[in-house]
Short mmCIF file of N, CA and C in Angstrom, two decimals:
data_model
loop_
_atom_site.label_atom_id
_atom_site.label_comp_id
_atom_site.label_asym_id
_atom_site.label_seq_id
_atom_site.Cartn_x
_atom_site.Cartn_y
_atom_site.Cartn_z
N UNK A 1 70.06 159.61 83.51
CA UNK A 1 70.49 158.24 83.67
C UNK A 1 70.29 157.45 82.39
N UNK A 2 69.14 157.72 81.70
CA UNK A 2 68.88 157.01 80.45
C UNK A 2 69.91 157.40 79.40
N UNK A 3 70.30 158.68 79.40
CA UNK A 3 71.31 159.13 78.43
C UNK A 3 72.64 158.44 78.73
N UNK A 4 72.96 158.30 80.02
CA UNK A 4 74.21 157.64 80.38
C UNK A 4 74.18 156.17 79.95
N UNK A 5 73.01 155.53 80.11
CA UNK A 5 72.91 154.13 79.67
C UNK A 5 73.08 154.05 78.16
N UNK A 6 72.53 155.03 77.41
CA UNK A 6 72.68 155.03 75.96
C UNK A 6 74.13 155.18 75.55
N UNK A 7 74.86 156.06 76.25
CA UNK A 7 76.26 156.26 75.94
C UNK A 7 77.05 155.00 76.25
N UNK A 8 76.78 154.42 77.43
CA UNK A 8 77.49 153.20 77.79
C UNK A 8 77.16 152.07 76.83
N UNK A 9 75.90 151.99 76.45
CA UNK A 9 75.51 150.94 75.52
C UNK A 9 76.21 151.10 74.19
N UNK A 10 76.34 152.33 73.72
CA UNK A 10 77.01 152.58 72.45
C UNK A 10 78.50 152.31 72.58
N UNK A 11 79.08 152.65 73.76
CA UNK A 11 80.51 152.43 73.94
C UNK A 11 80.83 150.95 74.12
N UNK A 12 79.88 150.14 74.57
CA UNK A 12 80.14 148.74 74.78
C UNK A 12 80.02 147.94 73.49
N UNK A 13 79.69 148.61 72.40
CA UNK A 13 79.60 147.95 71.12
C UNK A 13 80.96 147.37 70.77
N UNK A 14 80.98 146.18 70.27
CA UNK A 14 82.24 145.50 69.98
C UNK A 14 82.94 146.18 68.80
N UNK A 15 84.25 146.46 68.94
CA UNK A 15 84.99 147.05 67.82
C UNK A 15 85.17 146.01 66.72
N UNK A 16 85.41 146.46 65.50
CA UNK A 16 85.62 145.50 64.42
C UNK A 16 86.77 144.56 64.76
N UNK A 17 86.62 143.30 64.40
CA UNK A 17 87.62 142.29 64.73
C UNK A 17 88.91 142.52 63.95
N UNK A 18 88.78 143.00 62.73
CA UNK A 18 89.94 143.21 61.88
C UNK A 18 90.58 144.56 62.18
N UNK A 19 91.86 144.59 62.58
CA UNK A 19 92.52 145.86 62.88
C UNK A 19 92.56 146.80 61.67
N UNK A 20 92.64 146.26 60.47
CA UNK A 20 92.67 147.10 59.27
C UNK A 20 91.35 147.84 59.09
N UNK A 21 90.24 147.15 59.40
CA UNK A 21 88.92 147.79 59.30
C UNK A 21 88.79 148.87 60.36
N UNK A 22 89.26 148.59 61.57
CA UNK A 22 89.22 149.58 62.64
C UNK A 22 90.05 150.80 62.28
N UNK A 23 91.24 150.56 61.75
CA UNK A 23 92.12 151.67 61.36
C UNK A 23 91.48 152.51 60.25
N UNK A 24 90.87 151.86 59.28
CA UNK A 24 90.21 152.58 58.18
C UNK A 24 89.01 153.39 58.70
N UNK A 25 88.26 152.81 59.64
CA UNK A 25 87.13 153.53 60.23
C UNK A 25 87.61 154.76 60.99
N UNK A 26 88.67 154.62 61.78
CA UNK A 26 89.23 155.75 62.50
C UNK A 26 89.77 156.82 61.55
N UNK A 27 90.44 156.38 60.48
CA UNK A 27 90.96 157.32 59.50
C UNK A 27 89.83 158.10 58.84
N UNK A 28 88.79 157.38 58.43
CA UNK A 28 87.64 158.01 57.76
C UNK A 28 86.93 158.98 58.71
N UNK A 29 86.82 158.60 59.98
CA UNK A 29 86.20 159.47 60.98
C UNK A 29 87.00 160.76 61.13
N UNK A 30 88.31 160.66 61.21
CA UNK A 30 89.16 161.84 61.33
C UNK A 30 89.06 162.73 60.10
N UNK A 31 89.07 162.13 58.93
CA UNK A 31 88.98 162.90 57.68
C UNK A 31 87.65 163.64 57.62
N UNK A 32 86.56 162.95 57.93
CA UNK A 32 85.25 163.60 57.92
C UNK A 32 85.16 164.72 58.94
N UNK A 33 85.72 164.49 60.12
CA UNK A 33 85.72 165.53 61.15
C UNK A 33 86.47 166.77 60.69
N UNK A 34 87.63 166.57 60.07
CA UNK A 34 88.41 167.70 59.55
C UNK A 34 87.64 168.42 58.44
N UNK A 35 86.97 167.66 57.58
CA UNK A 35 86.20 168.27 56.49
C UNK A 35 85.04 169.10 57.04
N UNK A 36 84.37 168.60 58.07
CA UNK A 36 83.27 169.34 58.68
C UNK A 36 83.79 170.65 59.27
N UNK A 37 84.91 170.60 59.98
CA UNK A 37 85.47 171.82 60.57
C UNK A 37 85.91 172.80 59.48
N UNK A 38 86.50 172.30 58.40
CA UNK A 38 86.93 173.17 57.30
C UNK A 38 85.72 173.82 56.64
N UNK A 39 84.65 173.06 56.44
CA UNK A 39 83.44 173.61 55.84
C UNK A 39 82.83 174.68 56.73
N UNK A 40 82.82 174.44 58.03
CA UNK A 40 82.28 175.45 58.96
C UNK A 40 83.08 176.74 58.89
N UNK A 41 84.40 176.63 58.83
CA UNK A 41 85.23 177.83 58.73
C UNK A 41 85.00 178.54 57.40
N UNK A 42 84.83 177.77 56.33
CA UNK A 42 84.57 178.38 55.03
C UNK A 42 83.22 179.10 55.04
N UNK A 43 82.24 178.55 55.72
CA UNK A 43 80.94 179.22 55.84
C UNK A 43 81.09 180.54 56.58
N UNK A 44 81.89 180.56 57.65
CA UNK A 44 82.12 181.79 58.41
C UNK A 44 82.76 182.84 57.50
N UNK A 45 83.76 182.44 56.73
CA UNK A 45 84.44 183.37 55.83
C UNK A 45 83.50 183.90 54.75
N UNK A 46 82.73 183.01 54.14
CA UNK A 46 81.79 183.43 53.09
C UNK A 46 80.69 184.32 53.66
N UNK A 47 80.26 184.03 54.88
CA UNK A 47 79.22 184.84 55.50
C UNK A 47 79.73 186.25 55.80
N UNK A 48 80.98 186.37 56.19
CA UNK A 48 81.56 187.70 56.41
C UNK A 48 81.59 188.49 55.11
N UNK A 49 81.95 187.82 54.03
CA UNK A 49 81.95 188.48 52.72
C UNK A 49 80.54 188.86 52.29
N UNK A 50 79.59 187.98 52.56
CA UNK A 50 78.19 188.25 52.22
C UNK A 50 77.68 189.46 53.00
N UNK A 51 78.06 189.58 54.26
CA UNK A 51 77.66 190.74 55.07
C UNK A 51 78.27 192.03 54.53
N UNK A 52 79.51 191.96 54.08
CA UNK A 52 80.15 193.14 53.48
C UNK A 52 79.42 193.56 52.22
N UNK A 53 79.06 192.58 51.39
CA UNK A 53 78.29 192.89 50.17
C UNK A 53 76.93 193.48 50.52
N UNK A 54 76.30 192.94 51.54
CA UNK A 54 74.99 193.44 51.96
C UNK A 54 75.10 194.90 52.39
N UNK A 55 76.15 195.24 53.11
CA UNK A 55 76.36 196.62 53.53
C UNK A 55 76.59 197.52 52.32
N UNK A 56 77.35 197.04 51.34
CA UNK A 56 77.60 197.84 50.13
C UNK A 56 76.31 198.05 49.35
N UNK A 57 75.49 197.01 49.25
CA UNK A 57 74.20 197.15 48.55
C UNK A 57 73.30 198.14 49.29
N UNK A 58 73.33 198.13 50.60
CA UNK A 58 72.52 199.07 51.37
C UNK A 58 72.99 200.51 51.11
N UNK A 59 74.29 200.71 51.01
CA UNK A 59 74.82 202.05 50.72
C UNK A 59 74.38 202.50 49.33
N UNK A 60 74.37 201.57 48.36
CA UNK A 60 73.91 201.91 47.01
C UNK A 60 72.43 202.26 47.02
N UNK A 61 71.64 201.54 47.79
CA UNK A 61 70.21 201.84 47.88
C UNK A 61 69.97 203.21 48.51
N UNK A 62 70.77 203.55 49.53
CA UNK A 62 70.65 204.88 50.15
C UNK A 62 70.94 205.97 49.13
N UNK A 63 71.94 205.74 48.29
CA UNK A 63 72.28 206.71 47.25
C UNK A 63 71.14 206.83 46.24
N UNK A 64 70.51 205.70 45.92
CA UNK A 64 69.38 205.72 44.98
C UNK A 64 68.20 206.50 45.55
N UNK A 65 67.99 206.43 46.85
CA UNK A 65 66.89 207.17 47.48
C UNK A 65 67.11 208.68 47.41
N UNK A 66 68.35 209.10 47.25
CA UNK A 66 68.66 210.52 47.15
C UNK A 66 68.28 211.07 45.77
N UNK A 67 68.09 210.18 44.82
CA UNK A 67 67.71 210.61 43.47
C UNK A 67 68.31 209.69 42.43
N UNK A 68 67.48 209.26 41.49
CA UNK A 68 67.95 208.30 40.50
C UNK A 68 68.98 208.92 39.55
N UNK A 69 68.85 210.22 39.25
CA UNK A 69 69.82 210.87 38.36
C UNK A 69 71.20 210.91 39.02
N UNK A 70 71.23 211.22 40.31
CA UNK A 70 72.50 211.26 41.04
C UNK A 70 73.13 209.86 41.09
N UNK A 71 72.30 208.85 41.30
CA UNK A 71 72.80 207.48 41.37
C UNK A 71 73.34 207.03 40.02
N UNK A 72 72.62 207.34 38.94
CA UNK A 72 73.06 206.93 37.59
C UNK A 72 74.38 207.61 37.22
N UNK A 73 74.55 208.84 37.65
CA UNK A 73 75.75 209.60 37.28
C UNK A 73 76.96 209.21 38.12
N UNK A 74 76.74 208.59 39.26
CA UNK A 74 77.87 208.30 40.16
C UNK A 74 78.62 207.05 39.72
N UNK A 75 79.91 207.05 40.05
CA UNK A 75 80.77 205.88 39.82
C UNK A 75 81.38 205.52 41.16
N UNK A 76 81.62 204.24 41.33
CA UNK A 76 82.09 203.74 42.62
C UNK A 76 83.38 202.95 42.43
N UNK A 77 84.26 203.05 43.43
CA UNK A 77 85.47 202.24 43.42
C UNK A 77 85.12 200.84 43.92
N UNK A 78 85.55 199.85 43.16
CA UNK A 78 85.27 198.45 43.50
C UNK A 78 86.60 197.71 43.55
N UNK A 79 86.79 196.94 44.60
CA UNK A 79 88.01 196.15 44.75
C UNK A 79 87.77 194.75 44.19
N UNK A 80 88.54 194.37 43.19
CA UNK A 80 88.48 193.02 42.62
C UNK A 80 89.86 192.39 42.79
N UNK A 81 90.00 191.60 43.84
CA UNK A 81 91.31 191.01 44.13
C UNK A 81 92.27 192.08 44.60
N UNK A 82 93.35 192.29 43.83
CA UNK A 82 94.35 193.30 44.15
C UNK A 82 94.16 194.59 43.35
N UNK A 83 93.07 194.66 42.60
CA UNK A 83 92.87 195.78 41.69
C UNK A 83 91.64 196.58 42.09
N UNK A 84 91.74 197.90 42.01
CA UNK A 84 90.60 198.77 42.22
C UNK A 84 90.14 199.30 40.87
N UNK A 85 88.84 199.19 40.63
CA UNK A 85 88.26 199.69 39.39
C UNK A 85 87.16 200.67 39.71
N UNK A 86 86.96 201.62 38.83
CA UNK A 86 85.86 202.57 38.99
C UNK A 86 84.75 202.11 38.07
N UNK A 87 83.59 201.75 38.66
CA UNK A 87 82.47 201.20 37.89
C UNK A 87 81.25 202.07 38.06
N UNK A 88 80.36 202.00 37.08
CA UNK A 88 79.12 202.76 37.17
C UNK A 88 78.25 202.18 38.28
N UNK A 89 77.29 202.97 38.70
CA UNK A 89 76.39 202.57 39.78
C UNK A 89 75.66 201.27 39.43
N UNK A 90 75.10 201.21 38.22
CA UNK A 90 74.33 200.03 37.81
C UNK A 90 75.22 198.79 37.73
N UNK A 91 76.43 198.95 37.16
CA UNK A 91 77.35 197.81 37.07
C UNK A 91 77.77 197.32 38.46
N UNK A 92 78.02 198.26 39.36
CA UNK A 92 78.43 197.90 40.71
C UNK A 92 77.32 197.14 41.42
N UNK A 93 76.11 197.66 41.30
CA UNK A 93 74.97 196.99 41.96
C UNK A 93 74.75 195.60 41.40
N UNK A 94 74.80 195.47 40.07
CA UNK A 94 74.59 194.17 39.43
C UNK A 94 75.67 193.18 39.85
N UNK A 95 76.92 193.65 39.90
CA UNK A 95 78.02 192.77 40.29
C UNK A 95 77.84 192.30 41.74
N UNK A 96 77.45 193.20 42.64
CA UNK A 96 77.25 192.82 44.03
C UNK A 96 76.08 191.86 44.19
N UNK A 97 75.00 192.07 43.45
CA UNK A 97 73.84 191.17 43.54
C UNK A 97 74.19 189.78 43.03
N UNK A 98 74.95 189.71 41.94
CA UNK A 98 75.39 188.39 41.43
C UNK A 98 76.28 187.70 42.45
N UNK A 99 77.18 188.47 43.06
CA UNK A 99 78.08 187.90 44.07
C UNK A 99 77.28 187.40 45.27
N UNK A 100 76.25 188.13 45.68
CA UNK A 100 75.39 187.70 46.79
C UNK A 100 74.73 186.36 46.45
N UNK A 101 74.20 186.24 45.26
CA UNK A 101 73.53 184.99 44.85
C UNK A 101 74.52 183.83 44.85
N UNK A 102 75.72 184.08 44.33
CA UNK A 102 76.75 183.03 44.30
C UNK A 102 77.15 182.63 45.72
N UNK A 103 77.33 183.62 46.60
CA UNK A 103 77.69 183.32 47.99
C UNK A 103 76.58 182.55 48.69
N UNK A 104 75.32 182.92 48.47
CA UNK A 104 74.20 182.20 49.06
C UNK A 104 74.20 180.74 48.62
N UNK A 105 74.44 180.52 47.32
CA UNK A 105 74.46 179.14 46.79
C UNK A 105 75.62 178.35 47.37
N UNK A 106 76.79 178.97 47.48
CA UNK A 106 77.96 178.28 48.05
C UNK A 106 77.72 177.92 49.51
N UNK A 107 77.16 178.84 50.28
CA UNK A 107 76.90 178.58 51.70
C UNK A 107 75.87 177.46 51.84
N UNK A 108 74.82 177.47 51.02
CA UNK A 108 73.81 176.41 51.08
C UNK A 108 74.43 175.06 50.74
N UNK A 109 75.30 175.02 49.73
CA UNK A 109 75.95 173.76 49.35
C UNK A 109 76.86 173.27 50.48
N UNK A 110 77.58 174.18 51.11
CA UNK A 110 78.45 173.78 52.23
C UNK A 110 77.62 173.24 53.40
N UNK A 111 76.50 173.88 53.69
CA UNK A 111 75.64 173.41 54.78
C UNK A 111 75.09 172.02 54.48
N UNK A 112 74.69 171.79 53.23
CA UNK A 112 74.22 170.45 52.85
C UNK A 112 75.33 169.42 53.01
N UNK A 113 76.54 169.81 52.61
CA UNK A 113 77.69 168.91 52.76
C UNK A 113 77.98 168.59 54.21
N UNK A 114 77.88 169.59 55.07
CA UNK A 114 78.11 169.37 56.51
C UNK A 114 77.07 168.39 57.05
N UNK A 115 75.82 168.55 56.64
CA UNK A 115 74.76 167.65 57.11
C UNK A 115 75.06 166.21 56.69
N UNK A 116 75.45 166.02 55.45
CA UNK A 116 75.74 164.67 54.97
C UNK A 116 76.97 164.09 55.65
N UNK A 117 78.01 164.90 55.81
CA UNK A 117 79.22 164.40 56.46
C UNK A 117 78.98 164.09 57.93
N UNK A 118 78.17 164.90 58.59
CA UNK A 118 77.85 164.63 59.99
C UNK A 118 77.04 163.35 60.11
N UNK A 119 76.14 163.13 59.18
CA UNK A 119 75.37 161.89 59.19
C UNK A 119 76.28 160.68 59.01
N UNK A 120 77.23 160.81 58.09
CA UNK A 120 78.17 159.70 57.88
C UNK A 120 79.04 159.50 59.12
N UNK A 121 79.44 160.59 59.76
CA UNK A 121 80.21 160.48 61.01
C UNK A 121 79.42 159.73 62.08
N UNK A 122 78.14 160.06 62.20
CA UNK A 122 77.29 159.40 63.19
C UNK A 122 77.13 157.91 62.89
N UNK A 123 77.10 157.56 61.61
CA UNK A 123 76.98 156.14 61.27
C UNK A 123 78.31 155.41 61.51
N UNK A 124 79.44 156.10 61.32
CA UNK A 124 80.74 155.47 61.58
C UNK A 124 81.01 155.31 63.07
N UNK A 125 80.60 156.32 63.85
CA UNK A 125 80.85 156.31 65.29
C UNK A 125 79.57 156.70 66.02
N UNK A 126 78.73 155.72 66.35
CA UNK A 126 77.44 156.02 67.00
C UNK A 126 77.57 156.72 68.34
N UNK A 127 78.74 156.71 68.96
CA UNK A 127 78.89 157.39 70.25
C UNK A 127 78.76 158.90 70.09
N UNK A 128 78.96 159.40 68.87
CA UNK A 128 78.83 160.84 68.63
C UNK A 128 77.40 161.28 68.92
N UNK A 129 76.43 160.47 68.49
CA UNK A 129 75.02 160.79 68.70
C UNK A 129 74.43 159.96 69.84
N UNK A 130 75.29 159.48 70.73
CA UNK A 130 74.88 158.67 71.88
C UNK A 130 74.07 157.45 71.43
N UNK A 131 74.47 156.85 70.32
CA UNK A 131 73.83 155.62 69.85
C UNK A 131 72.54 155.85 69.10
N UNK A 132 72.13 157.08 68.92
CA UNK A 132 70.86 157.39 68.26
C UNK A 132 71.06 157.46 66.75
N UNK A 133 70.02 157.07 66.02
CA UNK A 133 70.04 157.15 64.56
C UNK A 133 69.17 158.32 64.08
N UNK A 134 68.84 159.24 64.99
CA UNK A 134 67.95 160.34 64.67
C UNK A 134 68.55 161.23 63.58
N UNK A 135 69.84 161.50 63.65
CA UNK A 135 70.46 162.41 62.69
C UNK A 135 70.29 161.92 61.26
N UNK A 136 70.56 160.66 61.01
CA UNK A 136 70.42 160.15 59.64
C UNK A 136 68.97 160.13 59.21
N UNK A 137 68.05 159.95 60.16
CA UNK A 137 66.63 160.00 59.81
C UNK A 137 66.24 161.40 59.33
N UNK A 138 66.78 162.43 59.98
CA UNK A 138 66.49 163.80 59.55
C UNK A 138 67.14 164.13 58.22
N UNK A 139 68.30 163.56 57.93
CA UNK A 139 68.96 163.81 56.65
C UNK A 139 68.12 163.24 55.51
N UNK A 140 67.51 162.09 55.74
CA UNK A 140 66.70 161.46 54.69
C UNK A 140 65.29 162.02 54.61
N UNK A 141 64.92 162.86 55.56
CA UNK A 141 63.59 163.43 55.61
C UNK A 141 63.34 164.34 54.41
N UNK A 142 62.23 164.14 53.73
CA UNK A 142 61.86 164.95 52.57
C UNK A 142 60.56 165.67 52.86
N UNK A 143 60.49 166.92 52.46
CA UNK A 143 59.28 167.71 52.67
C UNK A 143 58.23 167.39 51.62
N UNK A 144 56.98 167.71 51.94
CA UNK A 144 55.90 167.56 50.97
C UNK A 144 55.13 168.86 50.92
N UNK A 145 54.47 169.07 49.81
CA UNK A 145 53.74 170.32 49.63
C UNK A 145 52.35 170.23 50.26
N UNK A 146 51.75 171.39 50.48
CA UNK A 146 50.39 171.44 51.02
C UNK A 146 49.42 170.80 50.03
N UNK A 147 49.69 170.95 48.75
CA UNK A 147 48.83 170.36 47.71
C UNK A 147 48.80 168.83 47.85
N UNK A 148 49.96 168.24 48.09
CA UNK A 148 50.03 166.79 48.26
C UNK A 148 49.25 166.35 49.49
N UNK A 149 49.32 167.11 50.57
CA UNK A 149 48.58 166.77 51.80
C UNK A 149 47.09 166.83 51.54
N UNK A 150 46.64 167.88 50.86
CA UNK A 150 45.21 168.02 50.56
C UNK A 150 44.75 166.89 49.66
N UNK A 151 45.55 166.55 48.65
CA UNK A 151 45.19 165.45 47.75
C UNK A 151 45.08 164.14 48.50
N UNK A 152 46.02 163.90 49.41
CA UNK A 152 45.97 162.68 50.21
C UNK A 152 44.75 162.65 51.12
N UNK A 153 44.39 163.80 51.69
CA UNK A 153 43.22 163.86 52.58
C UNK A 153 41.93 163.63 51.79
N UNK A 154 41.85 164.25 50.63
CA UNK A 154 40.64 164.10 49.82
C UNK A 154 40.54 162.71 49.20
N UNK A 155 41.68 162.18 48.81
CA UNK A 155 41.69 160.84 48.20
C UNK A 155 41.46 159.75 49.23
N UNK A 156 41.87 160.02 50.45
CA UNK A 156 41.75 159.00 51.51
C UNK A 156 40.37 158.93 52.12
N UNK A 157 39.48 159.94 51.89
CA UNK A 157 38.16 159.91 52.54
C UNK A 157 37.14 159.21 51.72
#
């Protein structure tokens, strides 16, 4: 019942008096919503690629366990776009590890972007979060180190 009152309270909020402001708010809300959905799909695609790389790295590690001389002597076919190249074991592993790091960074950046866009969406349309400002509070939340906590405890006594 309290949640229903929160939703009703948020829905009873007066719309902007100026139709141009209302139209711009609706447009911005739609754009942000589309961007969030596009980012989520991009994360799914990048994650699938990251899993494929992870499987390839696992296969290379299995080959290394069979013997380092065999691994060093082997060459692997690698697909780069529309081209297949035969690369040495070390080059293949290095290329896959770099690609994993790049994919991890891209996924993290997309997740940060989704968090910020969702926060902006909640501020534009409070009915999304049932009138709560909790989401933006979590976006602004900053972590502290254990060292800072200990310093504060020792300094405060």
